[in-house]
Amino acid sequence: MENTVIVHFHRKHGNYFDLSLWKWRDGKLGEDAHFSRYDSFGAVGVLDFSVPYFLGHVYVIVKDRNWSYKTTDF
């Protein structure tokens, strides 16, 4: 089963090109993911979690390349 989460991220300062996503789920290591497109609101990322069951929740943060900027967990 494919569990898909769409992240639509906006920040007041704009400049999304140096940001990426970090995604993980309970009991598993995280991995880097990237925004797939940008629109008039901000950055859009489509995150897929392939597991044989429905996931009730996953975790995502937005971060910069060296982790000096990061959001709280979503």
XYZ file of C-alpha atoms in Angstrom:
74
model
C 0.000 0.000 0.000
C 1.285 3.413 -0.885
C 0.788 6.031 1.821
C 1.213 9.503 0.305
C 1.580 12.757 2.223
C 1.539 16.090 0.414
C 3.432 18.879 2.177
C 2.605 22.443 1.161
C 5.101 24.706 2.931
C 5.099 28.501 3.112
C 7.393 30.859 4.941
C 7.353 34.623 5.109
C 10.907 34.985 3.770
C 10.375 32.830 0.666
C 13.644 31.370 -0.676
C 12.761 27.676 -0.644
C 15.589 26.506 -2.880
C 18.010 25.735 -0.031
C 15.409 23.679 1.886
C 14.542 20.000 1.857
C 12.352 17.659 3.879
C 13.254 14.993 6.414
C 10.654 12.231 6.712
C 10.335 9.289 9.073
C 7.855 7.072 10.809
C 7.740 5.378 14.198
C 10.623 2.984 14.773
C 12.338 3.678 11.434
C 15.301 5.792 10.406
C 14.564 9.035 8.608
C 15.534 9.990 5.110
C 15.948 13.127 3.057
C 13.200 14.100 0.617
C 12.872 17.059 -1.694
C 10.234 19.507 -2.746
C 8.909 18.536 -6.156
C 7.531 21.894 -7.240
C 6.897 25.489 -6.233
C 3.729 27.507 -6.659
C 2.339 30.899 -5.636
C 1.891 29.675 -2.042
C 5.326 28.108 -1.512
C 7.011 24.720 -1.877
C 5.230 21.412 -2.469
C 6.598 17.991 -1.593
C 4.996 14.620 -2.268
C 6.193 12.000 0.221
C 5.543 8.306 -0.305
C 5.717 5.688 2.439
C 5.439 2.166 1.005
C 4.236 -0.291 3.632
C 1.630 -3.083 3.460
C -0.804 -1.234 5.755
C -2.319 2.194 6.356
C -0.122 4.564 8.379
C -2.008 6.597 10.968
C 0.765 9.198 11.122
C 4.247 10.038 9.880
C 6.730 12.761 10.797
C 8.162 15.529 8.639
C 10.398 18.531 9.205
C 11.629 21.166 6.784
C 15.365 21.795 7.062
C 18.275 23.380 5.285
C 21.302 21.518 3.951
C 23.408 21.651 7.150
C 20.510 21.467 9.656
C 21.132 25.011 10.979
C 17.473 25.772 10.180
C 14.695 23.299 10.895
C 11.014 23.448 11.733
C 9.337 21.616 14.553
C 8.003 18.129 13.816
C 4.791 17.955 11.809
